Structure formats: structure tokens, C-alpha cells
Coordinates of N, CA and C in Angstrom, one line a residue:
M19 N 0.9 -1.2 0.0 CA 0.0 0.0 0.0 C 0.9 1.2 0.0
K20 N 0.6 2.2 -0.8 CA 1.3 3.4 -0.9 C 1.1 4.2 0.3
Y21 N 2.1 5.0 0.8 CA 2.0 5.9 2.0 C 0.8 6.8 2.0
Q22 N 0.5 7.4 0.8 CA -0.8 8.3 0.7 C -2.0 7.5 0.9
D23 N -2.1 6.3 0.3 CA -3.3 5.5 0.6 C -3.4 5.1 2.0
F24 N -2.2 4.8 2.7 CA -2.3 4.4 4.0 C -2.7 5.4 5.0
V25 N -2.2 6.7 4.8 CA -2.7 7.8 5.7 C -4.1 8.1 5.4
N26 N -4.7 8.1 4.2 CA -6.0 8.5 4.0 C -6.9 7.4 4.7
A27 N -6.5 6.1 4.6 CA -7.4 5.1 5.2 C -7.3 5.2 6.8
K28 N -6.1 5.5 7.3 CA -5.9 5.5 8.7 C -6.6 6.7 9.3
Y29 N -6.7 7.8 8.8 CA -7.3 8.9 9.3 C -8.8 9.0 9.0
K30 N -9.2 8.4 8.0 CA -10.7 8.2 7.8 C -11.2 7.4 8.9
E31 N -10.4 6.3 9.2 CA -10.9 5.5 10.4 C -11.0 6.2 11.6
A32 N -10.0 7.1 11.9 CA -9.9 7.9 13.1 C -11.2 8.8 13.1
L33 N -11.6 9.4 12.0 CA -12.7 10.3 12.1 C -14.0 9.5 12.3
A34 N -14.1 8.3 11.9 CA -15.3 7.5 12.0 C -15.5 7.2 13.5
G35 N -14.6 7.2 14.3 CA -14.8 6.8 15.8 C -15.6 7.8 16.5
Q36 N -16.0 7.5 17.8 CA -16.8 8.4 18.6 C -16.0 9.5 18.9
P37 N -16.4 10.7 18.6 CA -15.7 12.0 18.9 C -15.6 12.3 20.4
T38 N -14.9 13.3 20.8 CA -14.8 13.9 22.1 C -15.2 15.3 21.9
S39 N -15.9 15.9 22.8 CA -16.3 17.2 22.8 C -15.6 18.0 23.7
I40 N -15.1 19.2 23.1 CA -14.2 20.2 24.0 C -14.9 21.6 23.7
G41 N -15.4 22.3 24.6 CA -15.8 23.6 24.4 C -17.1 23.6 23.3
G42 N -17.7 22.5 23.2 CA -18.9 22.4 22.3 C -18.5 22.0 21.0
S43 N -17.3 21.7 20.6 CA -16.8 21.3 19.3 C -16.3 19.8 19.5
N44 N -16.4 19.1 18.3 CA -16.0 17.7 18.4 C -14.6 17.4 17.8
F45 N -13.9 16.5 18.5 CA -12.5 16.3 18.0 C -12.3 14.8 18.1
V46 N -11.4 14.3 17.3 CA -11.0 12.8 17.4 C -10.5 12.6 18.8
K47 N -11.0 11.5 19.3 CA -10.8 11.3 20.7 C -9.2 11.1 21.1
Q48 N -8.4 10.6 20.3 CA -7.0 10.6 20.6 C -6.4 12.0 20.6
A49 N -6.8 12.7 19.7 CA -6.3 14.1 19.5 C -6.7 14.9 20.8
A50 N -7.9 14.8 21.2 CA -8.3 15.4 22.4 C -7.4 15.1 23.6
S51 N -7.1 13.8 23.7 CA -6.2 13.4 24.7 C -4.8 13.9 24.6
D52 N -4.4 14.2 23.4 CA -3.0 14.7 23.1 C -2.9 16.2 23.1
F53 N -3.9 16.9 23.0 CA -3.9 18.4 22.9 C -3.0 19.0 23.9
Y54 N -3.1 18.6 25.3 CA -2.4 19.3 26.4 C -1.0 18.9 26.4
R55 N -0.5 18.1 25.6 CA 0.9 17.6 25.8 C 1.7 17.7 24.5
T56 N 1.1 18.1 23.5 CA 1.8 18.1 22.1 C 2.3 19.5 21.7
D57 N 3.3 19.6 20.9 CA 3.8 20.9 20.4 C 3.1 21.1 19.2
Y58 N 2.2 22.2 19.3 CA 1.6 22.6 18.0 C 1.9 24.1 17.7
E59 N 1.8 24.3 16.3 CA 1.9 25.7 15.9 C 0.8 25.8 14.7
F60 N 0.0 26.8 14.9 CA -1.1 27.0 13.9 C -0.9 28.5 13.3
I61 N -0.5 28.5 12.0 CA 0.0 29.8 11.4 C -1.3 30.2 10.6
G62 N -2.0 31.2 11.0 CA -3.1 31.8 10.3 C -2.8 33.0 9.7
E63 N -3.7 33.6 8.8 CA -3.4 34.8 8.1 C -3.1 36.0 9.0
H64 N -3.8 36.1 10.2 CA -3.6 37.3 11.1 C -3.2 36.9 12.5
K65 N -3.0 35.5 12.7 CA -2.5 35.0 14.0 C -1.7 33.8 13.9
I66 N -0.7 33.7 14.8 CA 0.0 32.5 14.9 C -0.1 32.0 16.4
F67 N -0.5 30.8 16.6 CA -0.7 30.1 17.9 C 0.3 29.2 18.1
R68 N 1.0 29.1 19.2 CA 1.9 28.1 19.6 C 1.5 27.6 21.0
S69 N 1.4 26.2 21.1 CA 0.9 25.7 22.4 C 2.0 25.8 23.4
A70 N 3.3 26.1 23.0 CA 4.4 26.3 23.9 C 4.1 27.6 24.7
D71 N 3.3 28.5 24.2 CA 3.1 29.7 24.8 C 1.9 29.7 25.9
I72 N 1.2 28.6 26.0 CA 0.1 28.5 27.0 C 0.8 28.5 28.3
E73 N 0.6 29.3 29.2 CA 1.1 29.5 30.5 C 0.6 28.5 31.5
S74 N -0.7 28.1 31.4 CA -1.3 27.2 32.3 C -0.6 25.8 32.1
K75 N -0.4 25.0 33.3 CA 0.0 23.7 33.2 C -1.1 22.8 33.4
T76 N -2.3 23.3 33.6 CA -3.5 22.4 33.9 C -3.9 21.7 32.6
Q77 N -4.1 20.5 32.7 CA -4.5 19.7 31.4 C -5.7 20.1 30.8
A78 N -6.8 20.4 31.6 CA -8.1 20.9 30.9 C -7.9 22.3 30.2
V79 N -7.3 23.2 30.9 CA -7.0 24.5 30.4 C -6.2 24.4 29.1
R80 N -5.1 23.6 29.0 CA -4.4 23.4 27.8 C -5.2 22.8 26.8
Q81 N -6.0 21.8 27.0 CA -6.8 21.1 26.0 C -7.8 22.2 25.4
E82 N -8.4 22.9 26.3 CA -9.5 23.9 25.8 C -8.9 25.0 24.9
T83 N -7.6 25.4 25.3 CA -6.9 26.5 24.5 C -6.5 26.0 23.3
V84 N -6.1 24.8 23.1 CA -5.6 24.2 21.8 C -6.9 24.0 20.9
A85 N -7.9 23.5 21.6 CA -9.2 23.2 20.9 C -9.8 24.5 20.2
A86 N -9.8 25.6 21.0 CA -10.5 26.8 20.6 C -9.7 27.5 19.5
N87 N -8.3 27.3 19.6 CA -7.4 27.9 18.5 C -7.5 27.1 17.2
L88 N -7.7 25.8 17.4 CA -7.7 24.9 16.2 C -9.2 25.3 15.4
V89 N -10.2 25.6 16.2 CA -11.5 25.9 15.5 C -11.2 27.2 14.7
E90 N -10.7 28.1 15.5 CA -10.5 29.5 14.9 C -9.6 29.4 13.6
F91 N -8.6 28.5 13.6 CA -7.7 28.4 12.5 C -8.4 27.7 11.3
A92 N -9.1 26.7 11.6 CA -9.8 25.9 10.6 C -10.8 26.6 9.9
G93 N -11.6 27.5 10.8 CA -12.7 28.3 10.1 C -14.1 27.7 10.2
T94 N -14.2 26.3 10.4 CA -15.4 25.7 10.6 C -15.2 24.5 11.6
E95 N -16.2 24.2 12.4 CA -16.0 23.1 13.4 C -15.8 21.7 12.6
E96 N -16.4 21.6 11.4 CA -16.2 20.4 10.6 C -14.8 20.3 10.2
A97 N -14.3 21.3 9.7 CA -12.8 21.2 9.4 C -11.8 21.0 10.5
A98 N -12.2 21.6 11.7 CA -11.3 21.5 12.9 C -11.4 20.0 13.4
H99 N -12.6 19.3 13.2 CA -12.7 17.9 13.6 C -11.8 17.0 12.7
V100 N -11.9 17.4 11.3 CA -11.0 16.7 10.4 C -9.6 16.8 10.7
L101 N -9.1 18.1 11.0 CA -7.7 18.2 11.3 C -7.2 17.7 12.5
S102 N -8.1 17.5 13.5 CA -7.7 16.8 14.7 C -7.4 15.4 14.5
S103 N -7.8 14.7 13.3 CA -7.5 13.3 13.1 C -6.0 13.3 12.8
V104 N -5.3 14.3 12.3 CA -4.0 14.3 12.1 C -3.1 15.0 13.0
L105 N -3.6 15.4 14.1 CA -2.9 16.3 15.1 C -2.8 15.4 16.5
Q106 N -2.4 14.1 16.3 CA -2.4 13.1 17.4 C -1.2 12.2 17.2
Q107 N -0.9 11.6 18.3 CA 0.4 10.8 18.3 C 0.3 9.5 17.4
G108 N -0.9 9.3 17.0 CA -0.9 8.1 15.9 C -0.2 8.4 14.6
V109 N -0.1 9.8 14.4 CA 0.7 10.2 13.2 C 2.2 9.8 13.4
V110 N 2.6 10.0 14.6 CA 4.0 9.9 14.9 C 4.3 8.3 14.9
T111 N 3.3 7.5 15.4 CA 3.5 6.2 15.4 C 3.5 5.6 13.9
G112 N 2.9 6.2 13.0 CA 3.0 5.9 11.6 C 4.3 6.1 11.0
L113 N 4.9 7.2 11.5 CA 6.4 7.4 11.1 C 7.2 6.3 11.8
L114 N 7.0 6.1 12.9 CA 7.9 5.1 13.7 C 7.9 3.7 13.0
T115 N 6.8 3.3 12.5 CA 6.7 2.0 12.0 C 6.8 1.9 10.5
S116 N 7.1 3.1 9.8 CA 7.0 3.2 8.3 C 8.3 2.7 7.7
L117 N 9.4 2.8 8.4 CA 10.7 2.5 7.7 C 11.0 1.0 7.6
S118 N 11.4 0.6 6.5 CA 11.7 -0.9 6.3 C 12.9 -1.0 5.3
N119 N 13.6 -2.1 5.2 CA 14.6 -2.3 4.2 C 14.0 -2.8 3.0
S120 N 14.9 -3.1 2.0 CA 14.4 -3.5 0.6 C 13.6 -4.8 0.7
E121 N 13.9 -5.6 1.7 CA 13.1 -6.9 1.9 C 11.8 -6.7 2.6
G122 N 11.5 -5.5 3.0 CA 10.3 -5.3 3.8 C 10.4 -5.5 5.2
V123 N 11.6 -5.7 5.8 CA 11.8 -5.8 7.2 C 11.8 -4.5 8.0
A124 N 10.9 -4.3 8.9 CA 10.6 -2.9 9.5 C 11.8 -2.7 10.4
L125 N 12.2 -1.4 10.5 CA 13.3 -0.9 11.3 C 13.1 -1.3 12.7
N126 N 11.9 -1.2 13.3 CA 11.6 -1.4 14.7 C 11.6 -3.0 15.0
S127 N 12.0 -3.8 14.1 CA 12.1 -5.2 14.4 C 13.3 -5.5 15.0
H128 N 14.4 -4.6 14.7 CA 15.7 -4.9 15.4 C 16.2 -3.7 16.1
L129 N 15.5 -2.6 16.0 CA 15.9 -1.4 16.9 C 14.6 -1.0 17.7
R130 N 14.7 -0.4 18.8 CA 13.7 0.0 19.7 C 13.7 1.5 19.9
P131 N 12.5 2.2 19.7 CA 12.5 3.6 19.9 C 12.6 3.8 21.4
V132 N 13.5 4.8 21.7 CA 13.8 5.2 23.1 C 12.9 6.3 23.6
N133 N 12.5 6.3 24.9 CA 11.8 7.4 25.5 C 12.1 7.3 27.0
I134 N 11.5 8.2 27.7 CA 11.8 8.4 29.2 C 11.8 7.0 29.9
K135 N 10.9 6.3 29.6 CA 10.7 5.0 30.5 C 12.0 4.0 30.2
T136 N 12.6 4.2 29.1 CA 13.7 3.2 28.8 C 15.1 3.9 29.0
T137 N 15.1 5.2 29.4 CA 16.4 5.9 29.7 C 16.2 6.7 31.0
T138 N 16.0 8.0 31.0 CA 16.1 8.8 32.3 C 15.2 8.2 33.3
G139 N 14.0 7.5 32.9 CA 13.1 7.1 34.0 C 13.8 6.0 34.8
I140 N 14.7 5.2 34.2 CA 15.4 4.2 34.9 C 16.9 4.6 35.2
H141 N 17.2 5.9 35.2 CA 18.5 6.4 35.4 C 19.5 5.8 34.5
R142 N 19.1 5.7 33.2 CA 20.0 5.2 32.2 C 20.3 6.2 31.2
Q143 N 21.7 6.5 31.0 CA 22.1 7.5 30.1 C 22.4 6.9 28.7
V144 N 21.9 7.5 27.6 CA 22.2 7.0 26.3 C 23.0 8.0 25.6
T145 N 23.8 7.6 24.5 CA 24.7 8.3 23.8 C 24.6 8.1 22.3
L146 N 25.0 9.1 21.6 CA 25.0 9.1 20.1 C 26.6 9.0 19.7
F147 N 27.0 7.9 19.1 CA 28.3 7.7 18.7 C 28.5 8.5 17.4
K148 N 29.3 9.6 17.4 CA 29.5 10.7 16.3 C 30.6 10.1 15.4
D149 N 30.6 10.8 14.3 CA 31.6 10.5 13.2 C 33.1 10.7 13.8
D150 N 33.2 11.7 14.6 CA 34.5 11.9 15.1 C 35.0 11.0 16.2
G151 N 34.2 10.1 16.6 CA 34.6 9.1 17.5 C 34.2 9.5 18.9
T152 N 33.6 10.6 19.2 CA 33.1 11.1 20.5 C 31.7 10.6 20.6
R153 N 31.1 10.6 21.9 CA 29.8 10.3 22.2 C 29.0 11.5 22.8
E154 N 27.9 11.8 22.1 CA 27.1 12.9 22.6 C 26.0 12.3 23.5
V155 N 25.9 12.8 24.8 CA 24.8 12.4 25.6 C 23.5 13.0 25.2
I156 N 22.5 12.1 25.0 CA 21.1 12.6 24.6 C 20.4 12.8 26.0
L157 N 20.1 14.1 26.3 CA 19.7 14.6 27.5 C 18.2 14.4 27.8
D158 N 17.4 14.4 26.7 CA 15.9 14.4 26.9 C 15.2 13.6 25.9
P159 N 15.5 12.3 25.8 CA 14.9 11.5 24.8 C 13.4 11.1 25.1
R160 N 12.6 12.0 24.8 CA 11.1 11.9 25.3 C 10.3 11.2 24.4
G161 N 10.8 10.5 23.4 CA 10.0 9.7 22.5 C 9.1 10.6 21.7
M162 N 7.8 10.2 21.5 CA 6.8 10.8 20.7 C 6.5 12.2 21.1
G163 N 6.7 12.5 22.3 CA 6.5 13.8 22.9 C 7.2 14.9 22.4
T164 N 8.3 14.7 21.7 CA 9.1 15.7 21.0 C 8.7 16.0 19.6
A165 N 7.7 15.4 19.1 CA 7.3 15.7 17.7 C 6.5 17.0 17.7
K166 N 6.8 17.7 16.6 CA 6.2 19.1 16.4 C 5.2 19.0 15.3
F167 N 4.1 19.6 15.4 CA 3.0 19.7 14.4 C 2.8 21.2 14.0
K168 N 3.1 21.6 12.7 CA 2.8 22.9 12.3 C 1.8 23.0 11.2
L169 N 0.8 23.7 11.5 CA -0.4 23.8 10.5 C -0.3 25.2 9.9
S170 N -0.6 25.2 8.6 CA -0.6 26.5 7.9 C -1.6 26.3 6.7
R171 N -1.5 27.3 5.7 CA -2.3 27.1 4.5 C -1.4 27.2 3.4
N172 N -1.7 26.4 2.2 CA -0.8 26.6 1.1 C -1.4 27.6 0.1
E173 N -0.9 27.8 -1.1 CA -1.4 28.8 -2.1 C -2.8 28.5 -2.5
N174 N -3.3 27.4 -2.4 CA -4.7 27.1 -2.7 C -5.7 27.2 -1.6
S175 N -5.1 27.7 -0.4 CA -5.9 27.7 0.8 C -6.2 26.4 1.5
D176 N -5.6 25.3 1.0 CA -5.7 24.0 1.6 C -4.9 24.0 2.8
F177 N -5.2 23.1 3.7 CA -4.4 23.0 5.0 C -3.2 22.2 4.7
K178 N -2.0 22.8 5.3 CA -0.6 22.1 5.2 C -0.2 21.7 6.6
L179 N 0.2 20.5 6.8 CA 0.6 20.0 8.1 C 2.0 19.5 7.9
L180 N 2.9 20.0 8.6 CA 4.3 19.6 8.6 C 4.6 18.9 10.0
V181 N 5.0 17.6 10.0 CA 5.4 17.0 11.3 C 6.8 16.8 11.3
D182 N 7.5 17.2 12.4 CA 9.0 17.2 12.3 C 9.3 16.5 13.8
W183 N 10.0 15.4 13.6 CA 10.3 14.6 14.9 C 11.6 14.1 14.9
Q184 N 12.5 14.4 15.9 CA 13.7 13.9 16.1 C 13.6 12.6 17.0
A185 N 13.8 11.4 16.5 CA 13.6 10.2 17.3 C 14.9 9.6 17.5
Y186 N 15.1 8.6 18.5 CA 16.2 7.9 18.7 C 15.9 6.5 19.0
Y187 N 16.8 5.5 18.5 CA 16.6 4.2 18.7 C 17.8 3.5 19.3
D188 N 17.5 2.5 20.1 CA 18.6 1.6 20.7 C 18.3 0.2 20.3
L189 N 19.2 -0.7 20.7 CA 19.0 -2.1 20.3 C 17.7 -2.7 20.8
Q190 N 17.0 -3.5 20.1 CA 15.8 -4.2 20.5 C 16.0 -5.1 21.7
R191 N 15.1 -5.2 22.5 CA 15.1 -6.2 23.7 C 14.1 -7.3 23.5
D192 N 14.3 -8.4 24.1 CA 13.2 -9.4 24.0 C 12.2 -9.2 25.0
N193 N 11.3 -10.1 25.1 CA 10.1 -9.9 26.1 C 10.5 -10.7 27.5
V194 N 11.7 -11.2 27.6 CA 12.0 -12.0 28.7 C 13.3 -11.2 29.3
G195 N 13.1 -10.5 30.3 CA 14.3 -9.9 31.0 C 15.0 -8.9 30.3
E196 N 14.4 -8.3 29.3 CA 15.0 -7.1 28.6 C 16.4 -7.6 28.1
N197 N 16.5 -8.7 27.5 CA 17.8 -9.2 27.0 C 17.9 -8.6 25.5
L198 N 19.2 -8.2 25.2 CA 19.4 -7.6 23.9 C 19.2 -8.6 22.8
V199 N 18.5 -8.1 21.7 CA 18.3 -9.1 20.5 C 19.4 -8.8 19.6
D200 N 19.9 -9.9 19.0 CA 21.0 -9.9 18.0 C 20.6 -8.9 16.9
G201 N 21.5 -8.1 16.4 CA 21.0 -7.1 15.3 C 22.3 -6.4 14.9
L202 N 22.0 -5.1 14.8 CA 23.1 -4.2 14.4 C 24.2 -4.1 15.6
P203 N 25.4 -3.8 15.1 CA 26.5 -3.7 16.0 C 26.4 -2.3 16.7
L204 N 25.6 -2.1 17.6 CA 25.4 -0.9 18.4 C 25.7 -1.2 19.8
G205 N 26.5 -0.2 20.4 CA 26.7 -0.3 21.8 C 25.5 -0.4 22.7
E206 N 25.6 -1.0 23.8 CA 24.4 -1.3 24.7 C 23.7 0.0 25.0
N207 N 24.3 1.0 25.3 CA 23.8 2.4 25.6 C 24.0 3.4 24.4
D208 N 24.2 2.9 23.3 CA 24.3 3.9 22.1 C 23.0 3.9 21.5
V209 N 22.8 5.0 20.7 CA 21.6 5.1 20.0 C 21.8 5.6 18.5
I210 N 20.9 5.3 17.7 CA 20.8 5.9 16.4 C 19.7 7.0 16.3
G211 N 20.1 8.2 15.8 CA 19.2 9.3 15.5 C 18.5 9.2 14.2
V212 N 17.2 9.5 14.2 CA 16.4 9.5 13.0 C 15.5 10.7 13.1
H213 N 15.8 11.7 12.1 CA 15.1 12.9 12.0 C 13.9 12.7 10.9
F214 N 12.7 12.6 11.4 CA 11.6 12.3 10.5 C 10.9 13.7 10.1
Q215 N 10.6 13.8 8.9 CA 9.6 14.9 8.4 C 8.6 14.4 7.5
T216 N 7.4 14.8 7.5 CA 6.4 14.4 6.5 C 5.4 15.7 6.5
E217 N 4.9 15.8 5.2 CA 4.0 16.9 5.0 C 2.8 16.4 4.4
F218 N 1.6 16.8 5.0 CA 0.2 16.4 4.5 C -0.4 17.7 3.8
I219 N -1.0 17.5 2.8 CA -2.0 18.6 2.4 C -3.4 18.1 2.5
I220 N -4.2 18.8 3.3 CA -5.5 18.3 3.6 C -6.6 19.3 2.9
N221 N -7.3 18.7 1.9 CA -8.2 19.4 1.1 C -9.3 20.3 2.0
K222 N -9.2 21.6 1.9 CA -10.1 22.4 2.7 C -11.6 22.2 2.4
V223 N -11.8 22.1 1.0 CA -13.3 21.9 0.6 C -13.9 20.7 1.2
E224 N -13.1 19.6 1.1 CA -13.6 18.3 1.7 C -13.6 18.4 3.3
A225 N -12.7 19.0 3.9 CA -12.7 19.2 5.3 C -13.8 19.9 5.8
D226 N -14.2 21.0 5.1 CA -15.4 21.8 5.6 C -16.7 20.9 5.5
K227 N -16.8 19.9 4.7 CA -17.8 19.0 4.7 C -17.7 17.8 5.6
G228 N -16.6 17.8 6.4 CA -16.4 16.8 7.3 C -15.7 15.5 6.9
E229 N -15.1 15.7 5.7 CA -14.4 14.5 5.0 C -12.8 14.9 4.9
I230 N -12.0 13.8 5.0 CA -10.7 14.0 4.9 C -10.1 13.5 3.6
Q231 N -9.2 14.2 2.9 CA -8.6 13.9 1.7 C -7.2 14.5 1.7
I232 N -6.2 13.6 2.0 CA -4.7 13.9 2.1 C -4.0 13.7 0.9
S233 N -3.1 14.6 0.6 CA -2.0 14.4 -0.4 C -0.7 14.4 0.3
T234 N 0.2 13.6 0.0 CA 1.6 13.6 0.7 C 2.6 13.1 -0.3
D235 N 3.8 13.6 -0.3 CA 4.9 13.0 -1.0 C 5.7 11.8 -0.2
G236 N 5.2 11.5 1.0 CA 5.9 10.5 1.8 C 6.7 11.1 2.9
I237 N 7.7 10.4 3.3 CA 8.5 10.6 4.5 C 9.9 10.8 4.2
S238 N 10.5 11.9 4.9 CA 11.9 12.1 4.8 C 12.6 11.6 6.1
A239 N 13.5 10.8 6.1 CA 14.3 10.3 7.3 C 15.7 10.5 7.2
T240 N 16.3 11.2 8.0 CA 17.7 11.4 8.1 C 18.4 10.9 9.3
F241 N 19.4 9.9 9.0 CA 20.0 9.3 10.1 C 21.2 9.8 10.6
S242 N 21.5 9.6 11.9 CA 22.7 10.2 12.5 C 23.3 9.1 13.6
G243 N 24.5 9.2 13.8 CA 25.1 8.2 14.7 C 25.9 7.1 13.9
R244 N 26.9 6.5 14.6 CA 27.7 5.4 14.0 C 27.4 4.1 14.6
L245 N 27.5 3.0 13.9 CA 27.5 1.7 14.5 C 28.9 1.3 15.0
Q246 N 29.0 0.5 16.0 CA 30.3 0.2 16.7 C 30.9 -1.0 15.9
M247 N 31.8 -0.8 14.9 CA 32.4 -1.8 14.1 C 33.7 -2.2 14.7
N248 N 34.0 -3.4 15.1 CA 35.2 -3.7 15.6 C 36.2 -4.4 14.5

């Protein structure tokens, strides 16, 4: 299945689910859960909203603020509902599982995405082995929480979403005692960096009718870090 077909099917399914109401407007349930903790930027004609500028740390206040600004940016409640389907961590999960080799073996079959639970949460420090032979300590490997979602309009007034995410992977573990799985020659506490970017164009006419139609050229993935070759 082509990536464009995959994302259209995936987010049509998300829209078909039971919505969550915030401030009287409907949003995809997962997006409503993610509103308070995700890095958003909505670039309108006369206003730029950044979730990082919300002063309140209260979950409900942050959710309501993001929801209200999304409706304002989208122009209609129907379009805001549609846009919410691609403003949630399922989009990042799609990036996470999208990379595979020429034989169709997924990247995450032998590498594991790192996050707080597998690093700082257990007082474990991870490093990126650089080309000059030094190791850079990765201070804040927060997993999907570091993804940035930037919404704007293109020259046709359609919605444009850019997703930018710096991810890190370490060696995959098994399900018994967190034993390392044989795979790439990577140090036990070393990581490989993957900088993901993807752009969606969401048809505004369809969005105003409550329907989603996405165009995309796919995913850009830039790798960093060295393997430990002996």
C-alpha cells in the first residue's frame, strides 16, 4: 500500500470513531487526549498560535486552549474535527513503523524507539556515537512527545501540516528480562538518531464537509550516529 493511501485510510478510520467534545466542538478522541501535551503551531493569516506559549500547566485549560485555537484556525467546526485526526500521536506512530529495508523488514524489528521509560526514567544515560569518535549524551529522549506539528495554508488555501520529529533508537530487547536481541553492531547504551519529516496537504473543501482527503509525497528520514564496528 502506498503511503498516501495508508494515511487516508488511517485517518478516515480515526474520524469514524466516537468523537470527544471540548468547548462544544467535536474532535477525534486521541487528539483530544494529546492536545495538552503536544507541540503545536497554527499559522493563520492574522494570528500565530503556539501551544508552547500557553502559561497554564493544567490539562483541561491546555486542552481547551488548543481546541479553541484549532477551530479558529480551521474556520469551521467540521474542518477542525477533520484536522484533529492528524494532530495526534498516531501520526508519529505511523512514522515510527514506516521505515523498512528493501526486503520489507521493519526498522523497529531490530531497533527500539527510546523514551523516558527506557532511559532517564530508569536512570540510564544513552549516547550518540558521532563520526569523530566522540559520544554525545542525549539529555531528553522523550519519544513521541518531542514531535512538532505545524499547521498553515498553502497557495490554494488548503491546509498544510508539517510533522517534524527527532527520534532515537537503541537495540531491540526481547520480552524476557530485557535481553538484547542480536542485530546491528550498536553499543548497549548507544542510539541511532532518525530525524523524520512528513507533509500532508488536507483538502479544505472536503474538510469543511467533514471529510478528509490527504495528499503527501511521503516521509523524509535522516539518520545520525555510527555503528560500533570492531
